[in-house]
CSV table of N, CA, C and O in Angstrom, one decimal:
chain,number,residue,atom,x,y,z
O,1364,MET,N,83.4,123.3,53.1
O,1364,MET,CA,82.6,123.4,52.9
O,1364,MET,C,82.4,122.8,54.3
O,1364,MET,O,82.4,121.9,54.9
O,1365,ALA,N,80.8,123.2,54.6
O,1365,ALA,CA,80.6,122.8,55.9
O,1365,ALA,C,80.0,121.5,56.3
O,1365,ALA,O,79.7,121.1,55.5
O,1366,GLU,N,80.5,121.2,57.7
O,1366,GLU,CA,79.6,119.7,57.7
O,1366,GLU,C,78.0,119.6,57.9
O,1366,GLU,O,78.2,121.1,58.3
O,1367,PRO,N,77.5,119.0,57.6
O,1367,PRO,CA,76.1,119.2,57.4
O,1367,PRO,C,75.4,119.9,59.2
O,1367,PRO,O,74.5,120.2,59.0
O,1368,ASN,N,76.0,119.1,60.0
O,1368,ASN,CA,75.9,119.8,61.4
O,1368,ASN,C,76.4,120.9,62.0
O,1368,ASN,O,76.3,121.4,63.5
O,1369,SER,N,77.5,121.1,61.1
O,1369,SER,CA,78.1,121.9,61.7
O,1369,SER,C,77.3,123.4,61.8
O,1369,SER,O,76.4,123.7,61.1
O,1370,MET,N,77.6,124.4,62.9
O,1370,MET,CA,76.9,125.9,63.1
O,1370,MET,C,77.7,127.3,62.3
O,1370,MET,O,78.7,127.3,63.6
O,1371,ASP,N,77.7,127.5,61.3
O,1371,ASP,CA,78.5,128.7,61.4
O,1371,ASP,C,77.6,130.1,61.0
O,1371,ASP,O,76.9,130.0,60.3
O,1372,ILE,N,78.9,130.7,61.4
O,1372,ILE,CA,78.4,132.2,61.4
O,1372,ILE,C,79.1,133.5,60.3
O,1372,ILE,O,80.3,133.7,60.7
O,1373,HIS,N,78.0,133.8,60.1
O,1373,HIS,CA,78.5,134.7,59.1
O,1373,HIS,C,78.0,136.1,59.4
O,1373,HIS,O,76.7,136.4,59.1
O,1374,GLU,N,79.4,137.7,59.5
O,1374,GLU,CA,78.7,138.8,60.1
O,1374,GLU,C,79.4,140.1,59.3
O,1374,GLU,O,81.6,139.4,59.2
O,1375,ALA,N,79.8,140.1,58.3
O,1375,ALA,CA,80.0,141.6,58.0
O,1375,ALA,C,82.1,140.8,57.0
O,1375,ALA,O,82.8,141.2,57.2
O,1376,GLY,N,81.1,139.7,56.7
O,1376,GLY,CA,82.4,138.6,55.9
O,1376,GLY,C,83.4,137.6,56.5
O,1376,GLY,O,84.2,137.0,55.3
O,1377,LEU,N,82.6,137.7,57.6
O,1377,LEU,CA,83.9,136.9,58.8
O,1377,LEU,C,82.7,135.8,59.1
O,1377,LEU,O,81.6,135.6,59.2
O,1378,ALA,N,83.2,134.6,59.5
O,1378,ALA,CA,82.5,133.7,59.8
O,1378,ALA,C,83.2,132.5,60.6
O,1378,ALA,O,84.2,132.7,61.1
O,1379,LEU,N,82.4,132.4,62.1
O,1379,LEU,CA,83.1,132.2,63.2
O,1379,LEU,C,81.4,131.2,63.5
O,1379,LEU,O,80.4,131.1,63.2
O,1380,ASP,N,82.2,130.2,64.0
O,1380,ASP,CA,81.4,128.6,64.6
O,1380,ASP,C,80.3,129.3,65.8
O,1380,ASP,O,81.2,130.3,66.3
O,1381,LEU,N,79.7,128.6,66.1
O,1381,LEU,CA,78.6,129.2,67.4
O,1381,LEU,C,79.5,129.4,68.7
O,1381,LEU,O,79.6,130.2,69.7
O,1382,PRO,N,80.2,128.4,69.5
O,1382,PRO,CA,81.5,128.5,69.9
O,1382,PRO,C,82.4,129.7,70.7
O,1382,PRO,O,82.5,130.5,71.5
O,1383,ASP,N,82.6,130.0,69.0
O,1383,ASP,CA,83.5,131.4,69.2
O,1383,ASP,C,82.8,132.7,68.9
O,1383,ASP,O,83.4,133.4,69.3
O,1384,LEU,N,81.3,133.1,68.2
O,1384,LEU,CA,79.9,133.8,68.4
O,1384,LEU,C,80.6,133.6,69.8
O,1384,LEU,O,80.3,135.1,70.4
O,1385,ILE,N,79.7,133.0,70.6
O,1385,ILE,CA,79.8,133.3,71.8
O,1385,ILE,C,81.0,133.8,72.4
O,1385,ILE,O,80.8,135.1,73.8
O,1386,PHE,N,81.9,133.3,72.7
O,1386,PHE,CA,83.0,133.8,72.9
O,1386,PHE,C,83.2,135.1,73.1
O,1386,PHE,O,83.9,136.4,73.9
O,1387,GLU,N,82.8,136.0,71.6
O,1387,GLU,CA,83.3,137.3,71.5
O,1387,GLU,C,82.4,138.1,71.9
O,1387,GLU,O,82.6,139.1,72.4
O,1388,THR,N,81.0,137.0,71.5
O,1388,THR,CA,79.9,138.9,72.2
O,1388,THR,C,79.9,138.7,74.2
O,1388,THR,O,79.8,139.5,74.0
O,1389,ARG,N,80.6,137.7,74.3
O,1389,ARG,CA,80.8,137.8,76.1
O,1389,ARG,C,81.8,138.8,76.4
O,1389,ARG,O,82.0,140.2,76.7
O,1390,ALA,N,83.0,138.1,75.6
O,1390,ALA,CA,84.2,139.0,75.9
O,1390,ALA,C,84.4,139.8,75.0
O,1390,ALA,O,84.7,141.7,76.2
O,1391,GLY,N,83.3,140.8,73.9
O,1391,GLY,CA,83.3,142.3,73.6
O,1391,GLY,C,82.2,142.7,75.0
O,1391,GLY,O,82.5,144.1,74.9
O,1392,ALA,N,81.7,142.2,75.6
O,1392,ALA,CA,80.4,143.1,76.6
O,1392,ALA,C,81.5,143.3,77.5
O,1392,ALA,O,81.3,143.5,78.8
O,1393,GLY,N,83.4,142.5,77.5
O,1393,GLY,CA,83.7,143.0,78.8
O,1393,GLY,C,83.3,142.3,80.1
O,1393,GLY,O,83.4,142.3,81.8
O,1394,MET,N,82.5,141.0,80.0
O,1394,MET,CA,82.4,139.6,80.6
O,1394,MET,C,82.8,138.5,81.2
O,1394,MET,O,83.5,137.8,79.6
O,1395,ASN,N,83.2,137.9,82.3
O,1395,ASN,CA,83.6,136.6,82.1
O,1395,ASN,C,82.8,135.8,82.5
O,1395,ASN,O,81.7,136.2,82.6
O,1396,GLN,N,82.8,133.8,82.3
O,1396,GLN,CA,81.9,133.0,82.1
O,1396,GLN,C,81.2,133.3,83.3
O,1396,GLN,O,79.6,133.2,83.3
O,1397,ALA,N,81.8,133.4,84.3
O,1397,ALA,CA,80.6,133.3,85.6
O,1397,ALA,C,80.1,134.9,85.4
O,1397,ALA,O,78.7,134.3,86.1
O,1398,GLN,N,79.9,135.6,85.2
O,1398,GLN,CA,79.3,137.2,85.0
O,1398,GLN,C,78.2,136.7,83.8
O,1398,GLN,O,77.2,137.3,84.3
O,1399,LEU,N,78.2,136.0,83.3
O,1399,LEU,CA,77.5,136.0,82.2
O,1399,LEU,C,76.5,134.6,82.3
O,1399,LEU,O,75.5,134.9,81.9
O,1400,ALA,N,77.0,133.8,83.0
O,1400,ALA,CA,76.2,132.4,83.5
O,1400,ALA,C,75.6,133.3,84.9
O,1400,ALA,O,74.5,133.0,84.3
O,1401,GLN,N,75.5,134.4,85.6
O,1401,GLN,CA,74.4,135.1,86.6
O,1401,GLN,C,73.7,135.9,86.1
O,1401,GLN,O,72.2,135.3,86.3
O,1402,ALA,N,73.6,136.3,85.1
O,1402,ALA,CA,72.9,137.0,84.0
O,1402,ALA,C,72.3,135.9,83.2
O,1402,ALA,O,70.8,136.6,83.5
O,1403,LEU,N,72.7,134.9,82.5
O,1403,LEU,CA,71.1,134.3,82.6
O,1403,LEU,C,70.7,133.7,83.3
O,1403,LEU,O,70.1,132.5,82.4
O,1404,GLY,N,70.8,133.3,84.5
O,1404,GLY,CA,70.1,131.9,84.7
O,1404,GLY,C,71.3,130.7,85.1
O,1404,GLY,O,70.7,129.7,85.1
O,1405,VAL,N,72.4,130.3,84.1
O,1405,VAL,CA,72.9,129.6,84.4
O,1405,VAL,C,74.0,129.1,85.0
O,1405,VAL,O,74.7,130.2,85.7
O,1406,SER,N,74.8,127.7,84.9
O,1406,SER,CA,76.2,127.7,85.5
O,1406,SER,C,76.7,128.2,84.2
O,1406,SER,O,76.8,128.5,83.3
O,1407,ARG,N,78.4,128.5,85.3
O,1407,ARG,CA,79.7,128.4,85.0
O,1407,ARG,C,79.6,127.2,83.7
O,1407,ARG,O,80.5,128.2,82.5
O,1408,ALA,N,79.5,126.6,84.0
O,1408,ALA,CA,79.6,125.3,83.6
O,1408,ALA,C,79.1,125.8,82.3
O,1408,ALA,O,79.4,124.4,80.9
O,1409,ASP,N,77.4,125.8,81.5
O,1409,ASP,CA,77.0,125.9,81.0
O,1409,ASP,C,77.7,126.9,80.1
O,1409,ASP,O,77.6,126.0,78.8
O,1410,VAL,N,78.0,128.2,80.2
O,1410,VAL,CA,78.9,129.3,79.7
O,1410,VAL,C,80.0,127.9,78.7
O,1410,VAL,O,80.6,128.9,77.9
O,1411,SER,N,80.5,127.4,79.6
O,1411,SER,CA,81.8,127.5,78.8
O,1411,SER,C,82.0,125.9,78.7
O,1411,SER,O,82.6,125.8,77.1
O,1412,ALA,N,80.9,125.1,78.8
O,1412,ALA,CA,80.2,124.4,77.7
O,1412,ALA,C,79.8,124.6,76.4
O,1412,ALA,O,80.4,124.2,74.8
O,1413,TRP,N,79.4,125.4,75.8
O,1413,TRP,CA,78.8,126.6,74.7
O,1413,TRP,C,80.0,126.8,74.3
O,1413,TRP,O,80.1,126.7,73.3
O,1414,GLU,N,81.0,127.6,74.9
O,1414,GLU,CA,81.9,128.4,74.1
O,1414,GLU,C,83.0,127.1,74.0
O,1414,GLU,O,84.4,126.7,73.0
O,1415,ASP,N,82.8,126.3,74.1
O,1415,ASP,CA,83.9,124.8,73.7
O,1415,ASP,C,83.8,123.7,72.9
O,1415,ASP,O,83.4,122.9,72.6
O,1416,GLY,N,81.6,123.7,72.7
O,1416,GLY,CA,81.5,123.8,71.2
O,1416,GLY,C,80.8,122.1,72.2
O,1416,GLY,O,80.9,121.3,71.3
O,1417,THR,N,81.1,121.0,73.7
O,1417,THR,CA,80.6,120.2,74.1
O,1417,THR,C,79.1,120.6,73.9
O,1417,THR,O,78.1,119.5,73.8
O,1418,GLU,N,78.3,121.5,74.3
O,1418,GLU,CA,77.1,121.6,75.0
O,1418,GLU,C,76.9,122.7,73.5
O,1418,GLU,O,77.1,124.0,73.1
O,1419,VAL,N,75.2,123.3,73.1
O,1419,VAL,CA,75.0,124.4,72.0
O,1419,VAL,C,73.8,124.5,72.7
O,1419,VAL,O,72.3,124.3,73.7
O,1420,PRO,N,73.5,126.2,73.1
O,1420,PRO,CA,72.6,126.8,74.1
O,1420,PRO,C,70.8,127.0,73.0
O,1420,PRO,O,71.8,126.7,72.1
O,1421,ARG,N,69.9,126.7,74.0
O,1421,ARG,CA,68.5,126.9,73.4
O,1421,ARG,C,68.2,128.5,72.7
O,1421,ARG,O,69.4,129.3,73.0
O,1422,VAL,N,67.8,128.2,72.0
O,1422,VAL,CA,67.5,129.4,71.3
O,1422,VAL,C,67.4,130.7,71.5
O,1422,VAL,O,67.5,131.7,71.8
O,1423,ASP,N,66.0,130.3,72.6
O,1423,ASP,CA,65.4,131.4,73.7
O,1423,ASP,C,66.9,131.8,74.6
O,1423,ASP,O,67.0,133.0,75.2
O,1424,VAL,N,67.8,130.9,74.9
O,1424,VAL,CA,68.9,131.4,75.6
O,1424,VAL,C,70.0,132.4,74.6
O,1424,VAL,O,70.8,133.5,75.2
O,1425,LEU,N,70.5,132.0,73.3
O,1425,LEU,CA,70.8,132.4,72.7
O,1425,LEU,C,70.3,134.1,72.7
O,1425,LEU,O,71.2,135.1,73.1
O,1426,GLU,N,69.1,134.1,72.8
O,1426,GLU,CA,68.7,135.8,72.8
O,1426,GLU,C,68.8,136.4,73.6
O,1426,GLU,O,68.9,137.0,73.7
O,1427,ARG,N,68.6,135.5,75.2
O,1427,ARG,CA,68.9,136.4,76.3
O,1427,ARG,C,70.5,136.6,76.3
O,1427,ARG,O,70.9,138.0,76.5
O,1428,LEU,N,71.5,135.9,75.3
O,1428,LEU,CA,72.8,136.5,75.8
O,1428,LEU,C,73.0,137.1,75.1
O,1428,LEU,O,73.2,138.2,75.6
O,1429,ALA,N,71.9,137.5,73.5
O,1429,ALA,CA,72.2,138.6,72.5
O,1429,ALA,C,72.3,139.8,73.7
O,1429,ALA,O,73.2,140.6,73.7
O,1430,ARG,N,71.3,139.9,74.2
O,1430,ARG,CA,70.5,140.9,74.9
O,1430,ARG,C,71.5,141.2,75.7
O,1430,ARG,O,71.2,142.6,76.4
O,1431,VAL,N,71.8,140.8,76.8
O,1431,VAL,CA,72.3,140.9,77.8
O,1431,VAL,C,74.2,141.6,77.2
O,1431,VAL,O,74.3,142.3,78.3
O,1432,CYS,N,74.7,140.7,76.9
O,1432,CYS,CA,75.8,141.4,76.0
O,1432,CYS,C,75.7,142.8,75.3
O,1432,CYS,O,76.1,143.1,74.2
O,1433,GLY,N,74.3,143.4,74.7
O,1433,GLY,CA,74.3,144.4,74.5
O,1433,GLY,C,74.0,144.7,73.0
O,1433,GLY,O,74.4,144.9,71.8
O,1434,LYS,N,73.2,143.3,72.3
O,1434,LYS,CA,73.6,142.9,70.7
O,1434,LYS,C,72.2,142.0,70.6
O,1434,LYS,O,70.9,142.1,71.5
O,1435,ARG,N,71.4,142.2,69.4
O,1435,ARG,CA,70.2,141.5,69.1
O,1435,ARG,C,70.6,139.8,67.9
O,1435,ARG,O,71.6,140.1,67.3
O,1436,LEU,N,69.8,139.7,68.7
O,1436,LEU,CA,69.8,138.0,67.8
O,1436,LEU,C,69.1,137.8,66.1
O,1436,LEU,O,68.2,138.1,66.5
O,1437,HIS,N,69.8,137.1,65.7
O,1437,HIS,CA,69.2,137.3,64.0
O,1437,HIS,C,69.9,135.9,63.2
O,1437,HIS,O,70.6,135.4,63.4
O,1438,ILE,N,68.4,135.3,63.1
O,1438,ILE,CA,68.5,134.2,62.6
O,1438,ILE,C,68.0,133.7,61.0
O,1438,ILE,O,67.0,134.5,60.8
O,1439,ARG,N,68.7,133.2,60.1
O,1439,ARG,CA,68.3,133.0,59.0
O,1439,ARG,C,68.7,131.5,58.3
O,1439,ARG,O,69.7,131.7,59.3
O,1440,ILE,N,67.5,131.1,57.8
O,1440,ILE,CA,67.9,129.6,57.6
O,1440,ILE,C,68.0,129.9,55.9
O,1440,ILE,O,66.6,130.3,55.2
O,1441,ASP,N,68.7,129.3,55.2
O,1441,ASP,CA,69.1,129.6,54.0
O,1441,ASP,C,68.5,127.5,53.2
O,1441,ASP,O,69.6,126.8,54.1
O,1442,VAL,N,68.0,127.9,52.7
O,1442,VAL,CA,67.7,126.1,51.8
O,1442,VAL,C,68.7,126.7,50.0
O,1442,VAL,O,68.1,127.1,49.9
O,1443,ASP,N,68.9,125.4,50.4
O,1443,ASP,CA,70.7,125.5,49.0
O,1443,ASP,C,70.0,124.8,48.3
O,1443,ASP,O,68.8,123.4,48.6
């Protein structure tokens, strides 16, 4: 069972946590951390912190990240 503050991402039957999703999205776009940081107007340290889970980007940053990497951001909130 997921922890209450856990952010799990489910896509096509796969579950990724947010840091893994950010990494996979960036890597899938063929970008390194510095390139993504430059495209988003943030520091490489910010991208690194998102990927190692020590920081969480705001939703507007996630939307820009998705767009820069050629993806769309979909957010769904389920109430159990």
